[in-house]
Coordinates of C-alpha atoms in Angstrom, one line a residue:
Chain A
M128 CA 0.0 0.0 0.0
S129 CA 1.4 3.3 -1.1
N130 CA 0.9 6.6 0.8
S131 CA 1.6 8.8 -2.1
A132 CA -1.1 7.7 -4.5
P133 CA -4.7 7.4 -3.3
D134 CA -6.4 4.0 -3.6
P135 CA -8.5 3.6 -6.7
A136 CA -12.3 4.1 -6.2
V137 CA -14.8 1.3 -6.1
L138 CA -17.8 1.3 -8.3
V139 CA -21.0 0.0 -6.6
V140 CA -24.0 -0.6 -8.9
G141 CA -27.3 -0.7 -7.1
A142 CA -28.3 1.2 -3.9
G143 CA -30.4 -1.5 -2.2
P144 CA -29.5 -3.2 1.1
A145 CA -26.5 -4.9 -0.4
G146 CA -25.2 -1.9 -2.4
L147 CA -25.7 0.6 0.4
R148 CA -23.9 -1.7 2.9
A149 CA -21.0 -2.2 0.5
A150 CA -20.7 1.6 -0.2
A151 CA -20.9 2.5 3.5
D152 CA -18.3 -0.1 4.5
L153 CA -15.9 0.9 1.7
A154 CA -16.2 4.5 2.7
G155 CA -15.7 3.5 6.3
L156 CA -12.4 2.0 5.2
G157 CA -11.4 5.3 3.6
I158 CA -12.0 4.1 0.1
R159 CA -13.7 6.4 -2.5
V160 CA -17.0 5.0 -3.9
V161 CA -18.9 5.7 -7.0
L162 CA -22.5 4.6 -6.3
V163 CA -24.8 4.2 -9.3
E164 CA -28.6 3.7 -8.8
K165 CA -31.1 3.4 -11.6
R166 CA -33.9 4.9 -9.6
A167 CA -34.1 8.4 -8.0
E168 CA -34.2 7.2 -4.4
L169 CA -31.8 5.1 -2.5
G170 CA -32.8 2.0 -0.6
G171 CA -33.8 -0.5 -3.3
A172 CA -36.9 -2.7 -3.0
P173 CA -37.6 -2.1 0.8
I174 CA -37.9 1.7 0.2
R175 CA -39.4 1.5 -3.3
W176 CA -42.2 -0.7 -2.1
R177 CA -42.4 0.9 1.3
Y178 CA -42.0 -2.3 3.4
K179 CA -43.6 -1.5 6.7
T180 CA -41.5 -3.9 8.8
L181 CA -39.0 -6.6 8.2
A182 CA -39.4 -10.3 9.0
P183 CA -38.8 -12.0 11.4
E184 CA -39.3 -9.6 14.3
Q185 CA -41.4 -7.0 12.7
R186 CA -38.9 -4.2 13.2
P187 CA -39.6 -1.0 11.2
T188 CA -37.8 -1.1 7.8
E189 CA -36.5 2.4 8.6
E190 CA -34.4 1.0 11.5
V191 CA -32.4 -1.0 9.0
M192 CA -32.4 1.2 5.9
G193 CA -32.4 4.6 7.4
P194 CA -28.9 4.5 8.9
M195 CA -27.4 3.0 5.7
V196 CA -29.1 5.6 3.5
R197 CA -27.9 8.5 5.7
A198 CA -24.4 7.1 6.0
V199 CA -24.1 6.9 2.2
E200 CA -25.7 10.3 1.5
S201 CA -23.6 12.1 4.1
S202 CA -20.2 10.4 3.2
P203 CA -17.8 12.8 1.5
R204 CA -16.1 9.7 0.0
I205 CA -19.2 8.5 -1.9
T206 CA -20.3 10.1 -5.2
I207 CA -23.9 9.1 -5.9
H208 CA -25.3 8.9 -9.5
R209 CA -29.1 8.6 -9.3
D210 CA -31.3 7.7 -12.3
A211 CA -28.2 6.2 -13.9
L212 CA -26.8 2.9 -14.9
V213 CA -23.4 1.4 -15.8
D214 CA -23.3 1.1 -19.6
G215 CA -19.9 -0.5 -20.1
L216 CA -16.8 -1.6 -18.4
E217 CA -13.3 -1.6 -19.9
G218 CA -9.9 -2.4 -18.6
S219 CA -9.0 -4.9 -15.9
A220 CA -8.9 -5.2 -12.2
G221 CA -7.1 -2.2 -10.6
S222 CA -7.8 0.1 -13.6
F223 CA -11.3 -0.2 -14.9
R224 CA -13.0 2.5 -16.9
A225 CA -16.7 2.4 -16.4
R226 CA -19.2 4.3 -18.5
I227 CA -22.1 5.8 -16.5
R228 CA -25.2 6.8 -18.4
A229 CA -28.0 9.0 -17.0
T230 CA -31.2 7.3 -17.9
G231 CA -33.2 10.5 -18.3
T232 CA -30.8 12.8 -20.2
G233 CA -28.6 10.1 -21.8
A234 CA -25.5 12.0 -20.6
V235 CA -22.5 9.8 -20.4
E236 CA -19.6 10.0 -17.9
D237 CA -16.6 7.8 -17.7
V238 CA -15.1 7.0 -14.3
E239 CA -11.8 5.3 -13.3
V240 CA -12.3 2.6 -10.7
G241 CA -10.1 -0.2 -9.3
A242 CA -12.9 -2.6 -8.5
M243 CA -16.6 -3.0 -8.8
V244 CA -19.5 -4.4 -6.7
V245 CA -22.6 -5.5 -8.6
A246 CA -25.7 -5.3 -6.4
T247 CA -28.5 -4.9 -8.8
G248 CA -31.1 -6.8 -6.7
F249 CA -34.3 -8.3 -7.9
E250 CA -37.8 -7.5 -9.0
H251 CA -41.0 -8.8 -7.4
F252 CA -42.5 -11.3 -9.8
D253 CA -45.1 -9.8 -12.1
A254 CA -48.1 -11.9 -11.2
S255 CA -50.0 -10.8 -14.4
L256 CA -47.7 -13.3 -16.1
D257 CA -49.7 -16.1 -14.4
P258 CA -53.2 -15.5 -15.5
R259 CA -55.0 -18.0 -13.2
Y260 CA -54.8 -15.5 -10.3
E261 CA -56.5 -12.6 -12.1
Y262 CA -53.8 -10.2 -11.0
G263 CA -54.1 -7.0 -12.9
R264 CA -57.7 -7.7 -13.7
A265 CA -59.5 -8.2 -10.4
P266 CA -58.8 -5.2 -8.3
N267 CA -58.8 -7.0 -5.0
V268 CA -56.0 -9.4 -6.0
I269 CA -52.8 -7.8 -4.9
G270 CA -49.2 -8.7 -4.4
I271 CA -47.4 -8.9 -1.0
H272 CA -45.3 -5.9 -2.1
E273 CA -48.4 -3.9 -2.6
L274 CA -49.9 -5.0 0.7
E275 CA -46.7 -3.9 2.4
G276 CA -47.4 -0.3 1.2
M277 CA -51.0 -0.5 2.5
L278 CA -49.8 -1.7 5.9
S279 CA -47.3 1.2 5.9
D280 CA -50.3 3.5 5.4
G281 CA -52.1 1.8 8.3
R282 CA -55.1 1.2 6.1
V283 CA -55.9 -2.1 4.3
A284 CA -59.1 -1.9 2.3
C285 CA -60.7 -3.5 -0.7
H286 CA -61.0 -1.6 -3.9
D287 CA -64.5 -0.3 -2.9
G288 CA -63.2 1.0 0.5
R289 CA -64.6 -1.7 2.8
A290 CA -62.3 -3.5 5.2
P291 CA -61.7 -7.1 4.1
K292 CA -63.2 -9.8 6.4
R293 CA -61.6 -12.8 4.7
V294 CA -58.1 -12.6 3.2
A295 CA -56.3 -15.5 1.4
F296 CA -52.6 -15.4 0.9
I297 CA -51.5 -17.6 -2.0
F298 CA -47.9 -18.8 -1.6
C299 CA -45.4 -19.5 -4.3
V300 CA -46.9 -17.3 -7.0
G301 CA -44.2 -17.1 -9.7
S302 CA -42.1 -19.6 -7.6
R303 CA -41.6 -23.3 -7.8
D304 CA -43.6 -23.5 -11.0
R305 CA -42.1 -24.5 -14.4
A306 CA -44.6 -22.3 -16.2
T307 CA -43.1 -19.2 -14.5
N308 CA -40.1 -19.5 -12.2
P309 CA -39.0 -22.9 -10.9
W310 CA -36.9 -21.7 -8.0
C311 CA -38.0 -20.9 -4.4
C312 CA -37.9 -17.2 -3.5
T313 CA -36.9 -18.2 0.1
V314 CA -38.5 -15.3 1.9
C315 CA -42.2 -15.0 0.7
C316 CA -43.5 -17.6 3.2
G317 CA -42.1 -15.6 6.1
V318 CA -43.1 -12.2 4.6
S319 CA -46.6 -13.4 4.0
I320 CA -47.0 -14.7 7.5
K321 CA -45.6 -11.5 8.9
Q322 CA -48.2 -9.6 6.9
G323 CA -50.9 -11.9 8.1
I324 CA -50.0 -11.1 11.6
E325 CA -50.0 -7.4 10.8
L326 CA -53.4 -7.7 9.2
K327 CA -54.8 -9.4 12.3
E328 CA -53.3 -6.6 14.4
L329 CA -54.8 -3.9 12.1
L330 CA -58.2 -5.4 11.5
K331 CA -59.6 -7.2 14.5
D332 CA -62.2 -9.4 12.9
V333 CA -60.3 -10.4 9.8
E334 CA -59.9 -14.1 9.1
V335 CA -56.6 -14.9 7.4
Y336 CA -55.9 -18.1 5.3
M337 CA -52.5 -19.0 4.2
I338 CA -52.7 -21.4 1.2
Y339 CA -49.3 -23.0 1.0
I340 CA -47.4 -25.9 -0.6
D341 CA -44.7 -26.0 2.1
V342 CA -44.1 -23.4 4.7
R343 CA -40.4 -22.5 4.3
T344 CA -39.8 -20.1 7.2
F345 CA -36.1 -20.8 7.3
G346 CA -33.9 -20.6 10.4
L347 CA -35.2 -18.3 13.2
W348 CA -38.0 -17.1 10.9
E349 CA -39.9 -20.3 12.0
D350 CA -41.0 -18.2 15.1
L351 CA -43.2 -16.3 12.7
Y352 CA -45.0 -19.4 11.6
W353 CA -45.6 -20.7 15.1
E354 CA -46.7 -17.4 16.5
S355 CA -49.1 -16.8 13.6
M356 CA -51.0 -19.9 14.6
E357 CA -50.5 -19.9 18.3
K358 CA -51.0 -16.2 19.0
H359 CA -53.0 -14.9 16.1
G360 CA -55.1 -17.8 15.0
I361 CA -54.1 -17.7 11.3
N362 CA -55.3 -20.7 9.3
F363 CA -53.1 -22.7 7.0
I364 CA -54.4 -24.8 4.1
R365 CA -52.1 -27.0 2.2
G366 CA -52.6 -26.9 -1.5
R367 CA -52.0 -24.8 -4.6
V368 CA -54.7 -22.5 -5.9
S369 CA -55.8 -23.4 -9.4
Q370 CA -57.9 -20.4 -10.1
V371 CA -59.2 -17.1 -8.7
F372 CA -62.6 -16.0 -10.1
D373 CA -63.8 -12.5 -9.6
T374 CA -67.5 -12.5 -8.9
G375 CA -67.7 -8.8 -8.9
K376 CA -68.2 -8.6 -5.2
Q377 CA -65.8 -11.2 -3.9
L378 CA -63.1 -13.5 -5.1
L379 CA -63.8 -17.2 -5.5
V380 CA -60.6 -19.1 -4.7
K381 CA -60.4 -22.6 -6.0
G382 CA -57.9 -25.2 -4.8
E383 CA -57.5 -28.5 -3.0
D384 CA -57.0 -28.9 0.7
T385 CA -54.6 -31.8 0.3
L386 CA -54.7 -32.7 4.0
V387 CA -58.3 -34.0 3.6
R388 CA -58.2 -34.6 -0.2
G389 CA -61.0 -32.1 -0.6
P390 CA -61.4 -29.6 -3.4
F391 CA -62.6 -26.2 -2.2
E392 CA -64.1 -23.1 -3.7
V393 CA -64.3 -20.4 -1.1
L394 CA -65.2 -16.7 -1.3
M395 CA -62.6 -14.2 -0.1
D396 CA -62.7 -10.4 0.0
M397 CA -59.1 -10.0 -0.8
V398 CA -56.4 -12.3 -2.3
V399 CA -52.7 -11.5 -1.6
L400 CA -50.2 -13.2 -3.9
A401 CA -46.9 -14.1 -2.3
V402 CA -45.1 -13.1 -5.5
G403 CA -41.6 -14.5 -5.9
I404 CA -38.3 -13.0 -6.7
S405 CA -37.2 -12.5 -10.3
P406 CA -33.8 -11.4 -11.5
G407 CA -35.1 -8.2 -13.1
E408 CA -34.0 -5.9 -15.9
G409 CA -31.2 -4.2 -13.9
T410 CA -29.4 -7.4 -13.4
A411 CA -29.6 -8.5 -17.0
Q412 CA -28.5 -5.0 -18.2
A413 CA -25.5 -5.0 -15.8
A414 CA -24.5 -8.5 -16.7
K415 CA -24.4 -7.5 -20.3
A416 CA -22.6 -4.2 -19.7
V417 CA -20.0 -5.7 -17.4
G418 CA -19.7 -9.1 -19.1
L419 CA -20.8 -11.3 -16.2
N420 CA -22.0 -14.9 -16.3
V421 CA -25.7 -15.4 -15.9
N422 CA -27.2 -18.7 -14.8
K423 CA -30.1 -20.5 -16.5
Y424 CA -32.6 -18.5 -14.4
G425 CA -31.1 -15.1 -15.1
F426 CA -29.3 -14.5 -11.8
L427 CA -25.6 -13.6 -11.8
Q428 CA -23.5 -16.7 -11.6
P429 CA -20.6 -16.7 -9.2
R430 CA -17.5 -18.6 -9.9
H431 CA -18.4 -21.1 -7.2
P432 CA -22.0 -21.7 -6.0
N433 CA -21.0 -21.4 -2.4
V434 CA -19.0 -18.2 -2.6
H435 CA -21.5 -15.6 -3.8
F436 CA -19.2 -12.6 -3.9
D437 CA -16.8 -14.0 -6.5
S438 CA -18.1 -13.0 -9.9
G439 CA -15.4 -15.0 -11.8
K440 CA -14.2 -11.7 -13.3
E441 CA -11.3 -10.3 -11.5
G442 CA -12.0 -7.1 -9.6
V443 CA -15.8 -7.5 -9.9
F444 CA -17.7 -8.7 -6.9
L445 CA -21.3 -9.7 -6.4
A446 CA -23.7 -9.0 -3.6
G447 CA -27.3 -9.4 -2.7
A448 CA -30.4 -10.8 -4.5
C449 CA -28.8 -10.4 -8.0
V450 CA -27.0 -13.7 -7.2
A451 CA -29.9 -15.6 -5.7
P452 CA -33.2 -14.9 -3.9
M453 CA -32.4 -13.8 -0.3
S454 CA -33.6 -11.9 2.7
V455 CA -32.6 -8.3 3.6
E456 CA -30.3 -9.5 6.3
E457 CA -28.5 -11.8 3.9
A458 CA -28.2 -9.0 1.3
I459 CA -26.6 -6.7 3.9
L460 CA -24.1 -9.5 4.8
G461 CA -23.4 -10.0 1.1
G462 CA -22.8 -6.2 0.6
S463 CA -20.3 -6.2 3.5
A464 CA -18.6 -9.3 2.2
A465 CA -18.2 -7.9 -1.3
A466 CA -16.9 -4.6 0.1
M467 CA -14.2 -6.5 1.9
Q468 CA -13.1 -8.2 -1.3
A469 CA -13.2 -4.9 -3.2
A470 CA -11.1 -3.2 -0.5
K471 CA -8.5 -6.0 -0.7
A472 CA -8.5 -5.6 -4.5
V473 CA -8.0 -1.9 -4.6
R474 CA -5.4 -1.9 -1.8
D475 CA -3.6 -4.8 -3.2
L476 CA -3.3 -6.4 0.2
T477 CA -3.5 -9.8 -1.3
A478 CA -4.6 -11.4 -4.5
P479 CA -8.4 -11.4 -4.8
V480 CA -9.8 -14.3 -2.9
G481 CA -11.9 -16.7 -5.0
A482 CA -13.4 -20.0 -4.2
A483 CA -10.1 -21.5 -3.2
Chain B
M286 CA -73.9 -27.9 -1.0
T287 CA -70.7 -28.4 1.0
G288 CA -68.4 -31.1 2.0
T289 CA -65.7 -33.4 0.7
S290 CA -66.2 -36.9 -0.4
G291 CA -66.1 -39.5 2.2
A292 CA -64.8 -42.0 -0.4
D293 CA -61.6 -42.7 1.5
Q294 CA -62.8 -41.6 4.9
G295 CA -65.8 -43.8 5.7
G296 CA -68.7 -42.0 3.9
K297 CA -71.3 -44.6 3.0
Q298 CA -71.1 -45.8 -0.5
G299 CA -73.0 -48.0 -2.8
G300 CA -76.4 -47.6 -1.1
Q301 CA -79.8 -47.8 -2.6
K302 CA -79.9 -44.3 -4.1
G303 CA -78.8 -43.9 -7.7
S304 CA -78.2 -47.6 -8.2
F305 CA -78.0 -47.1 -12.0
I306 CA -75.0 -44.6 -11.7
V307 CA -71.9 -45.9 -13.4
E308 CA -69.1 -46.6 -10.9
R309 CA -71.6 -46.0 -8.2
Q310 CA -69.2 -47.1 -5.4
Y311 CA -67.2 -44.0 -5.8
V312 CA -70.0 -41.6 -5.0
D313 CA -70.9 -40.7 -1.4
D314 CA -74.6 -41.5 -0.6
R315 CA -75.0 -38.1 1.0
L316 CA -74.3 -36.3 -2.2
I317 CA -77.0 -38.0 -4.2
T318 CA -80.4 -36.4 -4.6
E319 CA -83.0 -38.8 -6.0
P320 CA -86.6 -37.5 -5.9
K321 CA -89.2 -40.2 -5.9
V322 CA -91.6 -38.0 -7.9
L323 CA -90.5 -35.0 -9.9
E324 CA -93.2 -32.7 -11.3
D325 CA -92.8 -29.6 -13.5
G326 CA -95.9 -27.6 -14.4
G327 CA -98.2 -30.5 -13.8
I328 CA -96.1 -32.7 -16.0
D329 CA -94.6 -35.8 -14.4
M330 CA -90.9 -35.6 -14.9
S331 CA -90.0 -38.5 -12.7
G332 CA -87.1 -40.7 -13.8
R333 CA -83.4 -40.9 -13.9
W334 CA -82.9 -37.3 -15.1
G335 CA -84.2 -36.1 -11.7
V336 CA -81.1 -37.6 -10.0
L337 CA -78.4 -35.2 -9.1
I338 CA -74.9 -35.7 -7.7
A339 CA -73.8 -32.7 -5.8
P340 CA -70.2 -31.7 -6.0
R341 CA -68.1 -32.6 -3.0
T342 CA -66.4 -29.2 -3.1
I343 CA -65.9 -27.4 0.1
T344 CA -67.6 -24.0 -0.2
Q345 CA -66.8 -22.5 3.2
F346 CA -64.5 -22.6 6.1
D347 CA -66.4 -22.6 9.4
H348 CA -64.4 -22.3 12.6
T349 CA -67.2 -22.2 15.2
L350 CA -66.8 -25.8 16.3
F351 CA -63.0 -25.3 16.6
H352 CA -63.4 -22.3 18.8
E353 CA -65.6 -24.5 21.1
V354 CA -62.9 -27.1 21.2
L355 CA -60.3 -24.4 22.1
S356 CA -62.5 -23.3 25.0
E357 CA -62.4 -26.9 26.5
P358 CA -59.6 -27.3 29.0
S359 CA -58.1 -30.3 27.2
G360 CA -58.4 -28.8 23.8
K361 CA -56.9 -25.4 24.4
H362 CA -53.7 -26.2 22.5
A363 CA -55.5 -27.5 19.4
H364 CA -54.6 -24.3 17.4
Q365 CA -50.9 -25.2 17.8
C366 CA -51.2 -28.1 15.4
F367 CA -49.3 -27.9 12.2
Q368 CA -50.5 -31.2 10.7
C369 CA -47.3 -33.1 10.8
G370 CA -49.1 -36.4 11.6
N371 CA -46.8 -37.6 14.3
C372 CA -49.8 -38.3 16.5
T373 CA -51.4 -40.5 13.9
A374 CA -48.0 -42.2 13.2
V375 CA -47.7 -43.4 16.8
C376 CA -51.4 -44.0 17.5
P377 CA -52.1 -47.7 18.3
V378 CA -55.8 -47.2 17.4
A379 CA -55.0 -45.7 14.0
E380 CA -52.8 -48.7 13.4
E381 CA -55.8 -50.9 13.5
Q382 CA -58.5 -48.5 12.4
P383 CA -57.7 -46.1 9.5
L384 CA -60.9 -44.1 10.2
F385 CA -59.4 -42.9 13.5
N386 CA -56.9 -40.3 12.6
P387 CA -56.1 -37.6 15.2
R388 CA -54.1 -35.4 12.8
Y389 CA -57.0 -35.4 10.3
F390 CA -59.7 -34.8 13.0
I391 CA -58.0 -31.7 14.3
H392 CA -57.8 -30.2 10.8
V393 CA -61.4 -31.1 9.9
V394 CA -62.7 -29.6 13.0
R395 CA -60.5 -26.5 12.6
M396 CA -61.8 -25.9 9.1
G397 CA -65.3 -27.2 9.7
Y398 CA -65.8 -29.5 6.7
P399 CA -69.4 -30.8 7.1
L400 CA -69.3 -34.1 5.4
E401 CA -66.0 -35.0 7.0
L402 CA -67.3 -34.0 10.5
E403 CA -69.7 -36.8 10.4
N404 CA -66.8 -39.2 10.2
V405 CA -65.1 -37.4 13.1
R406 CA -68.3 -37.7 15.1
K407 CA -68.5 -41.5 14.6
H408 CA -64.9 -42.3 15.3
V409 CA -63.4 -39.7 17.7
Y410 CA -64.5 -41.8 20.7
L411 CA -62.2 -44.6 19.6
C412 CA -59.3 -42.8 21.3
S413 CA -57.9 -45.0 24.1
S414 CA -56.2 -42.0 25.8
C415 CA -52.9 -43.9 26.0
G416 CA -51.2 -40.5 25.5
R417 CA -48.5 -41.6 23.1
C418 CA -49.5 -38.9 20.7
S419 CA -49.1 -36.2 23.4
E420 CA -45.6 -37.5 24.2
V421 CA -44.4 -37.2 20.6
C422 CA -46.2 -34.0 19.6
P423 CA -43.6 -31.4 18.6
R424 CA -45.9 -28.5 19.3
Q425 CA -47.4 -29.7 22.6
V426 CA -50.9 -29.9 21.1
D427 CA -51.9 -32.8 23.4
P428 CA -53.8 -34.6 20.7
S429 CA -55.2 -37.1 23.1
G430 CA -56.7 -34.2 25.1
V431 CA -58.0 -32.6 21.9
M432 CA -59.7 -35.9 20.9
A433 CA -61.6 -35.7 24.3
A434 CA -62.4 -32.1 23.7
I435 CA -63.8 -32.8 20.3
G436 CA -65.8 -35.6 21.7
T437 CA -67.2 -33.4 24.4
V438 CA -68.1 -30.6 22.0
I439 CA -69.8 -32.9 19.6
R440 CA -71.8 -34.6 22.4
K441 CA -72.9 -31.2 23.7
K442 CA -74.1 -30.3 20.2
E443 CA -76.1 -33.4 19.8
R444 CA -77.8 -33.2 23.1

């Protein structure tokens, strides 16, 4: 490490939980950061969709995102490019030249960086791609990301303004399905159950039904599942919904309760789709611009499946849900891990660590 | 019309009603409507076309019975059940009598499926209260106690 020349900057693409954590950690190590975010606001999906709280302990999203956003916005070492994306990357580890394009004006700026962290995140699955659930046609069929915003507003209502009395959550929409996305999004069971609890707390006489194939509340998130039954009386029905039919007044939900081998057709006031996690446009664009490997599902493919941060391209590191579906806490960890690798790369403390 | 087929759960099959129905043994008696005489505008319409088989589809979830079970002292943990089936797996009665299934009874009562409840009513008293289910239950539901509570609630209803 030389004292005469400053360390090269690190380019961070995406300002969600992973990108913000990476930028804040790099700045904390005294390294300059160029942070590029395609949207106007920082924070990624939790801020864009106004998550009320985060699973598993229902802590306000602000508690997690606020400090990171403020740290990044106030840091003199971080240059933020909003409404912008990385259009191309030339050079090699230690001396990259990245082209940043403003999406609105089309203005292009080249920056010199020594390493790069790609944290382009995910998109909530667009449920209108799976027509059996009437999403986008029946107004009382919504996604968990939309319910999150309603919960943040403290008002959950049907399209005509009445409070829903019966709400069905349909798990694995756009997940574990060859017709859409075959992978498991890992978090939507826990998030749905968390929202079910919040619905019960908000609307005293609401009856909540979770229609699931498996309940995959991993690790300590299992508490959510237990408490939703034991403290909040939420009902669980095992099966996969074949159709939602909008009667005009209510929604007829068709499925099979596989625990009794019984087909059901039950009326609900609101249907919430536990939409899965899709790789999203930002990830595809970044992969193309930077020249990264993409797996068969469209997520960025690390060199080794068990070492997420190693992109396989020297000097470029991966973090967050652009690699695989994950929770906010895992994305933050990923951001920190990628920042560590990028710091090592620009300071030349050691050769970049890969899978070995 | 509500309920699920009792085809594999002890609903009566192959009775007198609708004897001409093809593969009659697969249809639950309770779902067949067979009017002796059918008249429409003074015209006698009696015959096979008057016979209807109602769908076995469940059309509502009704938790009233379940709430009564929860208010019984021995049934107060019934809502903790997550349907793993460990109780049924160790049950010596279920080993001999497939129509006695504690896991299934808890779910049917919880969701209030009318046709299935009849099966619960007939067989819930087979529980020998040996308590093996309550020993193995991972969520401390005390299934043996819940069986007693279901029995009590059903008895009260029929009184």
